[in-house]
């Protein structure tokens, strides 16, 4: 999940957010659709499997959609909404423009789910399930996805641009603070950063790191410069793998790269740079079982961020627009 991953939150408002998050997430359950849509999980799994077999990178893209959805006004499917006459959505925001992808795959999954149980399953839940299957299909852990989220009726460009999604230039304290604001610990943040074991980043996100930072292994920086020119505006959208060794396999290689100063993004390498998270990076680099377990637990927590439940929101018929 690339930190593409702003105003300070008022403490009181944050308190209400935490209370609200805990209260509403309690209404989510792993068997929410067991009677109303028993074929749901297998339907999503086969559609994700098909998409990932066509393009391995799609697994990372679907995982990132869930992350960027949850961090902006909660896990409510708002990232999927196209602009309307009444609101400008999140797709053209800084963290998502020219980088968020996989919307057509979500459309395909939704259409298949609608065939087996029309009007039952939310787009927000489809994102959560697709993220889990993407990780598992690429060799990572699986977990029981809590379900029961409903879809938002609107989206906010301003919210997506407010800094709640930490940019790739983030300091360690900014990463910790942004995740803590969503009820996620520093440990959760380091584990979730391990999603960068898959996927690609654009040159514009790592140009400054490979040309101007010193905590980067020299041959690694030189190799990355070959596809990312120094001049702004030149090759901005050229891609490089976040984990150059096994970019389509979900493993703990990402952390091993950080130990050797081969993190692609500034916000990657800052996790192992003499700070408070160094020991966690070392643990995950040496113990894939611990990483997998902590990643799965953190994904479940992230899925609990401010869901719409009960009579709030709606079940969209088309993930791109409100009913």
PDB file of C-alpha atoms in Angstrom:
ATOM      1  CA  UNK A   1       0.000   0.000   0.000  1.00  0.00           C
ATOM      2  CA  UNK A   2       2.081   2.920  -1.191  1.00  0.00           C
ATOM      3  CA  UNK A   3       1.968   5.996   0.961  1.00  0.00           C
ATOM      4  CA  UNK A   4       1.122   8.350  -1.854  1.00  0.00           C
ATOM      5  CA  UNK A   5       0.262   5.051   2.258  1.00  0.00           C
ATOM      6  CA  UNK A   6      -3.050  18.433   6.627  1.00  0.00           C
ATOM      7  CA  UNK A   7      -4.614  19.644   9.418  1.00  0.00           C
ATOM      8  CA  UNK A   8      -4.201  18.551  12.999  1.00  0.00           C
ATOM      9  CA  UNK A   9      -7.133  16.653  14.430  1.00  0.00           C
ATOM     10  CA  UNK A  10      -8.833  18.200  17.387  1.00  0.00           C
ATOM     11  CA  UNK A  11      -8.327  15.949  20.385  1.00  0.00           C
ATOM     12  CA  UNK A  12     -11.997  15.929  21.259  1.00  0.00           C
ATOM     13  CA  UNK A  13     -13.017  14.994  17.730  1.00  0.00           C
ATOM     14  CA  UNK A  14     -10.416  12.230  17.733  1.00  0.00           C
ATOM     15  CA  UNK A  15     -11.881  10.923  20.974  1.00  0.00           C
ATOM     16  CA  UNK A  16     -15.295  10.712  19.379  1.00  0.00           C
ATOM     17  CA  UNK A  17     -13.756   8.964  16.353  1.00  0.00           C
ATOM     18  CA  UNK A  18     -12.188   6.271  18.513  1.00  0.00           C
ATOM     19  CA  UNK A  19     -15.425   5.758  20.423  1.00  0.00           C
ATOM     20  CA  UNK A  20     -17.412   5.638  17.185  1.00  0.00           C
ATOM     21  CA  UNK A  21     -14.931   3.286  15.561  1.00  0.00           C
ATOM     22  CA  UNK A  22     -15.067   0.819  18.421  1.00  0.00           C
ATOM     23  CA  UNK A  23     -18.820   0.970  18.697  1.00  0.00           C
ATOM     24  CA  UNK A  24     -19.653   0.458  15.051  1.00  0.00           C
ATOM     25  CA  UNK A  25     -16.954  -2.129  14.328  1.00  0.00           C
ATOM     26  CA  UNK A  26     -18.539  -4.295  17.020  1.00  0.00           C
ATOM     27  CA  UNK A  27     -21.427  -4.746  14.581  1.00  0.00           C
ATOM     28  CA  UNK A  28     -19.147  -6.332  12.002  1.00  0.00           C
ATOM     29  CA  UNK A  29     -18.872 -10.112  12.019  1.00  0.00           C
ATOM     30  CA  UNK A  30     -17.095 -12.774   9.998  1.00  0.00           C
ATOM     31  CA  UNK A  31     -20.378 -14.588   9.266  1.00  0.00           C
ATOM     32  CA  UNK A  32     -22.453 -11.512   8.360  1.00  0.00           C
ATOM     33  CA  UNK A  33     -23.469 -12.893   4.944  1.00  0.00           C
ATOM     34  CA  UNK A  34     -23.502 -16.602   5.837  1.00  0.00           C
ATOM     35  CA  UNK A  35     -27.260 -16.837   5.250  1.00  0.00           C
ATOM     36  CA  UNK A  36     -27.885 -13.944   2.832  1.00  0.00           C
ATOM     37  CA  UNK A  37     -24.954 -14.626   0.464  1.00  0.00           C
ATOM     38  CA  UNK A  38     -23.300 -17.981   1.232  1.00  0.00           C
ATOM     39  CA  UNK A  39     -21.360 -18.024  -2.067  1.00  0.00           C
ATOM     40  CA  UNK A  40     -19.838 -14.572  -1.476  1.00  0.00           C
ATOM     41  CA  UNK A  41     -16.288 -15.478  -0.450  1.00  0.00           C
ATOM     42  CA  UNK A  42     -15.782 -18.030  -3.222  1.00  0.00           C
ATOM     43  CA  UNK A  43     -17.281 -15.662  -5.792  1.00  0.00           C
ATOM     44  CA  UNK A  44     -14.854 -12.885  -4.842  1.00  0.00           C
ATOM     45  CA  UNK A  45     -11.936 -15.292  -4.611  1.00  0.00           C
ATOM     46  CA  UNK A  46     -12.403 -16.637  -8.149  1.00  0.00           C
ATOM     47  CA  UNK A  47     -12.745 -13.118  -9.580  1.00  0.00           C
ATOM     48  CA  UNK A  48      -9.593 -11.906  -7.760  1.00  0.00           C
ATOM     49  CA  UNK A  49      -7.724 -15.055  -8.827  1.00  0.00           C
ATOM     50  CA  UNK A  50      -8.651 -14.371 -12.448  1.00  0.00           C
ATOM     51  CA  UNK A  51      -7.571 -10.720 -12.258  1.00  0.00           C
ATOM     52  CA  UNK A  52      -4.261 -11.498 -10.539  1.00  0.00           C
ATOM     53  CA  UNK A  53      -3.469 -14.294 -12.984  1.00  0.00           C
ATOM     54  CA  UNK A  54      -3.828 -11.766 -15.812  1.00  0.00           C
ATOM     55  CA  UNK A  55      -1.690  -9.165 -14.015  1.00  0.00           C
ATOM     56  CA  UNK A  56       0.193 -10.024 -10.830  1.00  0.00           C
ATOM     57  CA  UNK A  57       0.428  -6.360  -9.862  1.00  0.00           C
ATOM     58  CA  UNK A  58      -3.362  -6.212  -9.488  1.00  0.00           C
ATOM     59  CA  UNK A  59      -3.110  -7.924  -6.105  1.00  0.00           C
ATOM     60  CA  UNK A  60      -1.174  -4.972  -4.730  1.00  0.00           C
ATOM     61  CA  UNK A  61      -3.563  -2.518  -6.389  1.00  0.00           C
ATOM     62  CA  UNK A  62      -6.629  -4.097  -4.772  1.00  0.00           C
ATOM     63  CA  UNK A  63      -4.922  -4.184  -1.370  1.00  0.00           C
ATOM     64  CA  UNK A  64      -4.043  -0.498  -1.713  1.00  0.00           C
ATOM     65  CA  UNK A  65      -7.636   0.442  -2.605  1.00  0.00           C
ATOM     66  CA  UNK A  66      -8.813  -1.005   0.715  1.00  0.00           C
ATOM     67  CA  UNK A  67      -6.129   0.941   2.628  1.00  0.00           C
ATOM     68  CA  UNK A  68      -6.863   4.235   0.895  1.00  0.00           C
ATOM     69  CA  UNK A  69     -10.587   3.665   1.368  1.00  0.00           C
ATOM     70  CA  UNK A  70     -10.326   3.025   5.108  1.00  0.00           C
ATOM     71  CA  UNK A  71      -8.042   5.981   5.854  1.00  0.00           C
ATOM     72  CA  UNK A  72     -10.448   8.527   4.336  1.00  0.00           C
ATOM     73  CA  UNK A  73     -13.665   8.715   6.379  1.00  0.00           C
ATOM     74  CA  UNK A  74     -13.524   5.015   7.216  1.00  0.00           C
ATOM     75  CA  UNK A  75     -13.970   1.758   5.292  1.00  0.00           C
ATOM     76  CA  UNK A  76     -17.058   2.865   3.386  1.00  0.00           C
ATOM     77  CA  UNK A  77     -16.276   2.293  -0.299  1.00  0.00           C
ATOM     78  CA  UNK A  78     -16.015   6.038  -0.904  1.00  0.00           C
ATOM     79  CA  UNK A  79     -12.804   5.682  -2.934  1.00  0.00           C
ATOM     80  CA  UNK A  80     -14.798   3.855  -5.617  1.00  0.00           C
ATOM     81  CA  UNK A  81     -17.223   6.709  -6.323  1.00  0.00           C
ATOM     82  CA  UNK A  82     -16.870   8.676  -9.543  1.00  0.00           C
ATOM     83  CA  UNK A  83     -17.409  12.441  -9.432  1.00  0.00           C
ATOM     84  CA  UNK A  84     -21.010  13.634  -9.635  1.00  0.00           C
ATOM     85  CA  UNK A  85     -22.690  17.021 -10.006  1.00  0.00           C
ATOM     86  CA  UNK A  86     -22.985  17.224  -6.215  1.00  0.00           C
ATOM     87  CA  UNK A  87     -19.495  16.110  -5.116  1.00  0.00           C
ATOM     88  CA  UNK A  88     -15.943  15.613  -6.334  1.00  0.00           C
ATOM     89  CA  UNK A  89     -14.710  12.218  -5.190  1.00  0.00           C
ATOM     90  CA  UNK A  90     -11.369  10.838  -4.040  1.00  0.00           C
ATOM     91  CA  UNK A  91     -10.020   9.435  -7.295  1.00  0.00           C
ATOM     92  CA  UNK A  92      -8.314  12.681  -8.381  1.00  0.00           C
ATOM     93  CA  UNK A  93      -6.786  13.399  -4.961  1.00  0.00           C
ATOM     94  CA  UNK A  94      -3.021  13.601  -4.508  1.00  0.00           C
ATOM     95  CA  UNK A  95      -2.675  10.088  -3.018  1.00  0.00           C
ATOM     96  CA  UNK A  96      -4.884   8.507  -5.707  1.00  0.00           C
ATOM     97  CA  UNK A  97      -4.460  10.420  -8.962  1.00  0.00           C
ATOM     98  CA  UNK A  98      -2.537   8.416 -11.574  1.00  0.00           C
ATOM     99  CA  UNK A  99      -1.897   5.703  -8.995  1.00  0.00           C
ATOM    100  CA  UNK A 100      -5.082   4.200  -7.530  1.00  0.00           C
ATOM    101  CA  UNK A 101      -6.139   1.429  -9.905  1.00  0.00           C
ATOM    102  CA  UNK A 102      -8.176  -1.744 -10.082  1.00  0.00           C
ATOM    103  CA  UNK A 103     -11.573  -0.055 -10.304  1.00  0.00           C
ATOM    104  CA  UNK A 104     -12.584  -2.171 -13.307  1.00  0.00           C
ATOM    105  CA  UNK A 105     -11.715  -5.325 -11.371  1.00  0.00           C
ATOM    106  CA  UNK A 106     -13.921  -4.177  -8.496  1.00  0.00           C
ATOM    107  CA  UNK A 107     -16.708  -3.561 -11.022  1.00  0.00           C
ATOM    108  CA  UNK A 108     -16.286  -7.117 -12.295  1.00  0.00           C
ATOM    109  CA  UNK A 109     -16.323  -8.582  -8.779  1.00  0.00           C
ATOM    110  CA  UNK A 110     -19.412  -6.565  -7.892  1.00  0.00           C
ATOM    111  CA  UNK A 111     -21.275  -7.744 -11.013  1.00  0.00           C
ATOM    112  CA  UNK A 112     -20.474 -11.372 -10.206  1.00  0.00           C
ATOM    113  CA  UNK A 113     -21.591 -10.932  -6.586  1.00  0.00           C
ATOM    114  CA  UNK A 114     -24.803  -9.232  -7.723  1.00  0.00           C
ATOM    115  CA  UNK A 115     -25.613 -12.283  -9.850  1.00  0.00           C
ATOM    116  CA  UNK A 116     -25.470 -14.655  -6.870  1.00  0.00           C
ATOM    117  CA  UNK A 117     -27.092 -12.324  -4.309  1.00  0.00           C
ATOM    118  CA  UNK A 118     -28.414  -9.021  -5.721  1.00  0.00           C
ATOM    119  CA  UNK A 119     -28.559  -5.967  -3.480  1.00  0.00           C
ATOM    120  CA  UNK A 120     -26.991  -7.670  -0.466  1.00  0.00           C
ATOM    121  CA  UNK A 121     -23.220  -7.092  -0.343  1.00  0.00           C
ATOM    122  CA  UNK A 122     -21.608  -3.660  -0.027  1.00  0.00           C
ATOM    123  CA  UNK A 123     -18.743  -2.405  -2.155  1.00  0.00           C
ATOM    124  CA  UNK A 124     -16.835  -1.617   1.049  1.00  0.00           C
ATOM    125  CA  UNK A 125     -17.009  -5.284   2.063  1.00  0.00           C
ATOM    126  CA  UNK A 126     -15.986  -6.383  -1.428  1.00  0.00           C
ATOM    127  CA  UNK A 127     -12.811  -4.280  -1.061  1.00  0.00           C
ATOM    128  CA  UNK A 128     -12.043  -5.894   2.312  1.00  0.00           C
ATOM    129  CA  UNK A 129     -12.513  -9.408   0.951  1.00  0.00           C
ATOM    130  CA  UNK A 130     -10.569  -8.676  -2.251  1.00  0.00           C
ATOM    131  CA  UNK A 131      -7.642  -7.349  -0.201  1.00  0.00           C
ATOM    132  CA  UNK A 132      -7.496 -10.568   1.823  1.00  0.00           C
ATOM    133  CA  UNK A 133      -7.659 -12.804  -1.234  1.00  0.00           C
ATOM    134  CA  UNK A 134      -5.027 -10.705  -3.032  1.00  0.00           C
ATOM    135  CA  UNK A 135      -2.539 -11.184  -0.202  1.00  0.00           C
ATOM    136  CA  UNK A 136      -3.255 -14.907   0.127  1.00  0.00           C
ATOM    137  CA  UNK A 137      -3.071 -15.572  -3.630  1.00  0.00           C
ATOM    138  CA  UNK A 138       0.358 -13.901  -3.770  1.00  0.00           C
ATOM    139  CA  UNK A 139       1.666 -16.162  -1.003  1.00  0.00           C
ATOM    140  CA  UNK A 140       0.858 -14.123   2.088  1.00  0.00           C
ATOM    141  CA  UNK A 141      -1.289 -14.868   5.139  1.00  0.00           C
ATOM    142  CA  UNK A 142      -5.046 -15.203   5.201  1.00  0.00           C
ATOM    143  CA  UNK A 143      -7.439 -14.016   7.899  1.00  0.00           C
ATOM    144  CA  UNK A 144     -11.136 -14.039   8.704  1.00  0.00           C
ATOM    145  CA  UNK A 145     -12.563 -10.823   7.259  1.00  0.00           C
ATOM    146  CA  UNK A 146     -15.133  -9.055   9.403  1.00  0.00           C
ATOM    147  CA  UNK A 147     -18.108  -7.966   7.298  1.00  0.00           C
ATOM    148  CA  UNK A 148     -21.251  -5.896   7.525  1.00  0.00           C
ATOM    149  CA  UNK A 149     -19.992  -2.521   6.309  1.00  0.00           C
ATOM    150  CA  UNK A 150     -22.336  -0.358   4.276  1.00  0.00           C
ATOM    151  CA  UNK A 151     -21.463   2.046   1.482  1.00  0.00           C
ATOM    152  CA  UNK A 152     -21.225   5.809   1.730  1.00  0.00           C
ATOM    153  CA  UNK A 153     -23.500   7.956  -0.408  1.00  0.00           C
ATOM    154  CA  UNK A 154     -20.818  10.552  -0.995  1.00  0.00           C
ATOM    155  CA  UNK A 155     -17.048  11.059  -1.159  1.00  0.00           C
ATOM    156  CA  UNK A 156     -14.720  13.942  -0.349  1.00  0.00           C
ATOM    157  CA  UNK A 157     -11.759  15.155  -2.376  1.00  0.00           C
ATOM    158  CA  UNK A 158     -10.799  17.488   0.480  1.00  0.00           C
ATOM    159  CA  UNK A 159     -10.744  14.622   2.985  1.00  0.00           C
ATOM    160  CA  UNK A 160      -8.551  12.510   0.701  1.00  0.00           C
ATOM    161  CA  UNK A 161      -6.179  15.474   0.279  1.00  0.00           C
ATOM    162  CA  UNK A 162      -6.075  16.353   3.987  1.00  0.00           C
ATOM    163  CA  UNK A 163      -2.977  14.307   4.784  1.00  0.00           C
ATOM    164  CA  UNK A 164      -4.767  11.403   6.474  1.00  0.00           C
ATOM    165  CA  UNK A 165      -3.019   9.136   3.962  1.00  0.00           C
ATOM    166  CA  UNK A 166       0.676   9.648   4.780  1.00  0.00           C
ATOM    167  CA  UNK A 167       2.725  10.704   1.745  1.00  0.00           C
ATOM    168  CA  UNK A 168       5.926   8.897   0.686  1.00  0.00           C
ATOM    169  CA  UNK A 169       7.935  11.816   2.120  1.00  0.00           C
ATOM    170  CA  UNK A 170       6.605  11.149   5.629  1.00  0.00           C
ATOM    171  CA  UNK A 171       8.747  11.328   8.733  1.00  0.00           C
ATOM    172  CA  UNK A 172       8.548   8.470  11.206  1.00  0.00           C
ATOM    173  CA  UNK A 173       6.557  10.579  13.658  1.00  0.00           C
ATOM    174  CA  UNK A 174       4.062  11.515  10.942  1.00  0.00           C
ATOM    175  CA  UNK A 175       3.571   7.849  10.036  1.00  0.00           C
ATOM    176  CA  UNK A 176       3.050   6.883  13.671  1.00  0.00           C
ATOM    177  CA  UNK A 177       0.680   9.796  14.301  1.00  0.00           C
ATOM    178  CA  UNK A 178      -1.420   9.217  11.178  1.00  0.00           C
ATOM    179  CA  UNK A 179      -1.909   5.558  11.997  1.00  0.00           C
ATOM    180  CA  UNK A 180      -2.589   6.264  15.677  1.00  0.00           C
ATOM    181  CA  UNK A 181      -5.294   8.725  14.608  1.00  0.00           C
ATOM    182  CA  UNK A 182      -7.050   5.716  13.050  1.00  0.00           C
ATOM    183  CA  UNK A 183      -6.634   3.505  16.109  1.00  0.00           C
ATOM    184  CA  UNK A 184      -3.579   1.701  14.752  1.00  0.00           C
ATOM    185  CA  UNK A 185      -0.356   1.324  16.755  1.00  0.00           C
ATOM    186  CA  UNK A 186       3.213   1.877  15.598  1.00  0.00           C
ATOM    187  CA  UNK A 187       3.520  -1.913  15.426  1.00  0.00           C
ATOM    188  CA  UNK A 188       0.432  -2.072  13.185  1.00  0.00           C
ATOM    189  CA  UNK A 189       1.938   0.642  10.983  1.00  0.00           C
ATOM    190  CA  UNK A 190       5.241  -1.205  10.523  1.00  0.00           C
ATOM    191  CA  UNK A 191       3.414  -4.470   9.800  1.00  0.00           C
ATOM    192  CA  UNK A 192       1.038  -2.833   7.294  1.00  0.00           C
ATOM    193  CA  UNK A 193       4.004  -1.137   5.594  1.00  0.00           C
ATOM    194  CA  UNK A 194       5.055  -4.667   4.722  1.00  0.00           C
ATOM    195  CA  UNK A 195       2.364  -4.533   2.044  1.00  0.00           C
ATOM    196  CA  UNK A 196       5.163  -2.886   0.058  1.00  0.00           C
ATOM    197  CA  UNK A 197       6.548  -6.378  -0.472  1.00  0.00           C
ATOM    198  CA  UNK A 198       4.281  -6.250  -3.554  1.00  0.00           C
ATOM    199  CA  UNK A 199       3.400  -3.532  -6.027  1.00  0.00           C
ATOM    200  CA  UNK A 200       5.060  -0.647  -7.826  1.00  0.00           C
ATOM    201  CA  UNK A 201       5.745   3.012  -7.150  1.00  0.00           C
ATOM    202  CA  UNK A 202       6.006   5.924  -9.562  1.00  0.00           C
ATOM    203  CA  UNK A 203       9.263   7.793 -10.110  1.00  0.00           C
ATOM    204  CA  UNK A 204       7.718  10.983  -8.742  1.00  0.00           C
ATOM    205  CA  UNK A 205       7.312   9.222  -5.367  1.00  0.00           C
ATOM    206  CA  UNK A 206      10.954   8.180  -4.993  1.00  0.00           C
ATOM    207  CA  UNK A 207      12.951  10.628  -7.167  1.00  0.00           C
ATOM    208  CA  UNK A 208      14.167  12.747  -4.243  1.00  0.00           C
ATOM    209  CA  UNK A 209      15.229   9.663  -2.308  1.00  0.00           C
ATOM    210  CA  UNK A 210      17.388   8.139  -5.041  1.00  0.00           C
ATOM    211  CA  UNK A 211      19.112  11.434  -5.925  1.00  0.00           C
ATOM    212  CA  UNK A 212      19.339  13.341  -2.653  1.00  0.00           C
ATOM    213  CA  UNK A 213      19.276  10.994   0.351  1.00  0.00           C
ATOM    214  CA  UNK A 214      22.341   9.461   1.953  1.00  0.00           C
ATOM    215  CA  UNK A 215      20.785   6.485   3.773  1.00  0.00           C
ATOM    216  CA  UNK A 216      20.496   4.532   0.541  1.00  0.00           C
ATOM    217  CA  UNK A 217      22.752   1.787  -0.809  1.00  0.00           C
ATOM    218  CA  UNK A 218      24.691   3.260  -3.726  1.00  0.00           C
ATOM    219  CA  UNK A 219      24.232   0.534  -6.353  1.00  0.00           C
ATOM    220  CA  UNK A 220      20.522   0.317  -5.541  1.00  0.00           C
ATOM    221  CA  UNK A 221      20.156   4.083  -6.027  1.00  0.00           C
ATOM    222  CA  UNK A 222      22.115   3.913  -9.284  1.00  0.00           C
ATOM    223  CA  UNK A 223      19.881   1.147 -10.665  1.00  0.00           C
ATOM    224  CA  UNK A 224      16.716   3.049  -9.799  1.00  0.00           C
ATOM    225  CA  UNK A 225      18.016   6.230 -11.446  1.00  0.00           C
ATOM    226  CA  UNK A 226      18.165   4.335 -14.740  1.00  0.00           C
ATOM    227  CA  UNK A 227      14.381   4.506 -15.020  1.00  0.00           C
ATOM    228  CA  UNK A 228      13.750   7.709 -13.088  1.00  0.00           C
ATOM    229  CA  UNK A 229      15.384  10.863 -14.501  1.00  0.00           C
ATOM    230  CA  UNK A 230      16.392  13.622 -12.109  1.00  0.00           C
ATOM    231  CA  UNK A 231      14.395  16.329 -13.886  1.00  0.00           C
ATOM    232  CA  UNK A 232      10.897  16.908 -12.538  1.00  0.00           C
ATOM    233  CA  UNK A 233       8.315  16.140 -15.203  1.00  0.00           C
ATOM    234  CA  UNK A 234      10.554  13.648 -16.959  1.00  0.00           C
ATOM    235  CA  UNK A 235       9.456  10.045 -16.481  1.00  0.00           C
ATOM    236  CA  UNK A 236       7.254  10.921 -13.495  1.00  0.00           C
ATOM    237  CA  UNK A 237       5.022   7.896 -14.072  1.00  0.00           C
ATOM    238  CA  UNK A 238       7.818   5.399 -14.723  1.00  0.00           C
ATOM    239  CA  UNK A 239       7.406   2.461 -12.360  1.00  0.00           C
ATOM    240  CA  UNK A 240       9.778   0.595 -10.078  1.00  0.00           C
ATOM    241  CA  UNK A 241       9.001  -2.358  -7.789  1.00  0.00           C
ATOM    242  CA  UNK A 242       8.768  -1.558  -4.082  1.00  0.00           C
ATOM    243  CA  UNK A 243      10.469  -4.920  -3.482  1.00  0.00           C
ATOM    244  CA  UNK A 244      12.871  -5.429  -6.393  1.00  0.00           C
ATOM    245  CA  UNK A 245      13.680  -9.028  -5.480  1.00  0.00           C
ATOM    246  CA  UNK A 246      10.205 -10.588  -5.306  1.00  0.00           C
ATOM    247  CA  UNK A 247       7.758  -7.866  -6.434  1.00  0.00           C
ATOM    248  CA  UNK A 248       4.865 -10.273  -7.013  1.00  0.00           C
ATOM    249  CA  UNK A 249       5.333 -12.473  -3.967  1.00  0.00           C
ATOM    250  CA  UNK A 250       3.987 -11.525  -0.562  1.00  0.00           C
ATOM    251  CA  UNK A 251       6.907 -12.266   1.764  1.00  0.00           C
ATOM    252  CA  UNK A 252       9.164 -10.494   4.286  1.00  0.00           C
ATOM    253  CA  UNK A 253      11.803  -9.485   1.736  1.00  0.00           C
ATOM    254  CA  UNK A 254      10.727  -5.832   2.069  1.00  0.00           C
ATOM    255  CA  UNK A 255      12.149  -5.685   5.601  1.00  0.00           C
ATOM    256  CA  UNK A 256      15.407  -7.349   4.568  1.00  0.00           C
ATOM    257  CA  UNK A 257      15.844  -4.592   1.993  1.00  0.00           C
ATOM    258  CA  UNK A 258      15.354  -1.955   4.693  1.00  0.00           C
ATOM    259  CA  UNK A 259      18.184  -3.510   6.748  1.00  0.00           C
ATOM    260  CA  UNK A 260      20.423  -2.962   3.702  1.00  0.00           C
ATOM    261  CA  UNK A 261      19.216   0.594   2.988  1.00  0.00           C
ATOM    262  CA  UNK A 262      17.325  -0.523  -0.105  1.00  0.00           C
ATOM    263  CA  UNK A 263      13.926   0.889   0.761  1.00  0.00           C
ATOM    264  CA  UNK A 264      12.476   2.558  -2.342  1.00  0.00           C
ATOM    265  CA  UNK A 265      10.427   5.258  -0.641  1.00  0.00           C
ATOM    266  CA  UNK A 266      11.601   7.667   2.024  1.00  0.00           C
ATOM    267  CA  UNK A 267       8.648   6.463   4.110  1.00  0.00           C
ATOM    268  CA  UNK A 268       9.946   2.894   3.761  1.00  0.00           C
ATOM    269  CA  UNK A 269      13.546   3.470   4.809  1.00  0.00           C
ATOM    270  CA  UNK A 270      12.548   5.768   7.668  1.00  0.00           C
ATOM    271  CA  UNK A 271      11.225   2.644   9.423  1.00  0.00           C
ATOM    272  CA  UNK A 272      14.831   1.461   9.781  1.00  0.00           C
ATOM    273  CA  UNK A 273      16.922   4.561  10.290  1.00  0.00           C
ATOM    274  CA  UNK A 274      17.991   4.627  13.935  1.00  0.00           C
ATOM    275  CA  UNK A 275      14.500   5.244  15.279  1.00  0.00           C
ATOM    276  CA  UNK A 276      11.915   3.557  17.485  1.00  0.00           C
ATOM    277  CA  UNK A 277      10.762   1.061  14.838  1.00  0.00           C
ATOM    278  CA  UNK A 278      14.189  -0.413  13.978  1.00  0.00           C
ATOM    279  CA  UNK A 279      13.698  -3.441  16.230  1.00  0.00           C
ATOM    280  CA  UNK A 280      10.344  -4.309  14.642  1.00  0.00           C
ATOM    281  CA  UNK A 281      11.857  -4.170  11.159  1.00  0.00           C
ATOM    282  CA  UNK A 282      14.657  -6.483  12.312  1.00  0.00           C
ATOM    283  CA  UNK A 283      12.112  -8.889  13.817  1.00  0.00           C
ATOM    284  CA  UNK A 284      10.032  -9.051  10.650  1.00  0.00           C
ATOM    285  CA  UNK A 285      13.138  -9.428   8.484  1.00  0.00           C
ATOM    286  CA  UNK A 286      14.215 -12.501  10.441  1.00  0.00           C
ATOM    287  CA  UNK A 287      10.818 -14.033  11.195  1.00  0.00           C
ATOM    288  CA  UNK A 288       8.271 -14.292   8.407  1.00  0.00           C
ATOM    289  CA  UNK A 289       5.774 -16.090  10.644  1.00  0.00           C
ATOM    290  CA  UNK A 290       5.680 -13.156  13.075  1.00  0.00           C
ATOM    291  CA  UNK A 291       5.291 -10.706  10.196  1.00  0.00           C
ATOM    292  CA  UNK A 292       2.435 -12.687   8.641  1.00  0.00           C
ATOM    293  CA  UNK A 293       0.630 -12.934  11.960  1.00  0.00           C
ATOM    294  CA  UNK A 294       1.053  -9.245  12.804  1.00  0.00           C
ATOM    295  CA  UNK A 295       0.082  -8.177   9.278  1.00  0.00           C
ATOM    296  CA  UNK A 296      -3.139 -10.190   9.380  1.00  0.00           C
ATOM    297  CA  UNK A 297      -4.039  -8.797  12.820  1.00  0.00           C
ATOM    298  CA  UNK A 298      -3.353  -5.236  11.646  1.00  0.00           C
ATOM    299  CA  UNK A 299      -5.485  -5.731   8.524  1.00  0.00           C
ATOM    300  CA  UNK A 300      -8.420  -6.781  10.699  1.00  0.00           C
ATOM    301  CA  UNK A 301      -7.936  -3.665  12.838  1.00  0.00           C
ATOM    302  CA  UNK A 302      -7.700  -1.447   9.766  1.00  0.00           C
ATOM    303  CA  UNK A 303     -10.947  -2.918   8.478  1.00  0.00           C
ATOM    304  CA  UNK A 304     -12.606  -1.727  11.684  1.00  0.00           C
ATOM    305  CA  UNK A 305     -12.010   1.970  10.964  1.00  0.00           C
ATOM    306  CA  UNK A 306     -15.328   3.852  11.199  1.00  0.00           C
ATOM    307  CA  UNK A 307     -17.564   1.548   9.154  1.00  0.00           C
ATOM    308  CA  UNK A 308     -21.119   2.497   8.289  1.00  0.00           C
ATOM    309  CA  UNK A 309     -23.423  -0.147   9.771  1.00  0.00           C
ATOM    310  CA  UNK A 310     -27.055  -0.744  10.562  1.00  0.00           C
ATOM    311  CA  UNK A 311     -29.218   1.749   8.685  1.00  0.00           C
ATOM    312  CA  UNK A 312     -26.350   4.133   7.859  1.00  0.00           C
ATOM    313  CA  UNK A 313     -25.247   4.424   4.248  1.00  0.00           C
ATOM    314  CA  UNK A 314     -26.571   2.013   1.652  1.00  0.00           C
ATOM    315  CA  UNK A 315     -25.762  -1.086  -0.387  1.00  0.00           C
ATOM    316  CA  UNK A 316     -24.718   0.336  -3.742  1.00  0.00           C
ATOM    317  CA  UNK A 317     -25.919  -1.393  -6.881  1.00  0.00           C
ATOM    318  CA  UNK A 318     -22.981   0.075  -8.813  1.00  0.00           C
ATOM    319  CA  UNK A 319     -19.778   0.723  -6.852  1.00  0.00           C
ATOM    320  CA  UNK A 320     -19.051   3.863  -8.912  1.00  0.00           C
ATOM    321  CA  UNK A 321     -22.174   5.796  -7.988  1.00  0.00           C
ATOM    322  CA  UNK A 322     -24.690   6.207  -5.177  1.00  0.00           C
ATOM    323  CA  UNK A 323     -28.068   4.542  -5.714  1.00  0.00           C
TER     324      UNK A 323
END
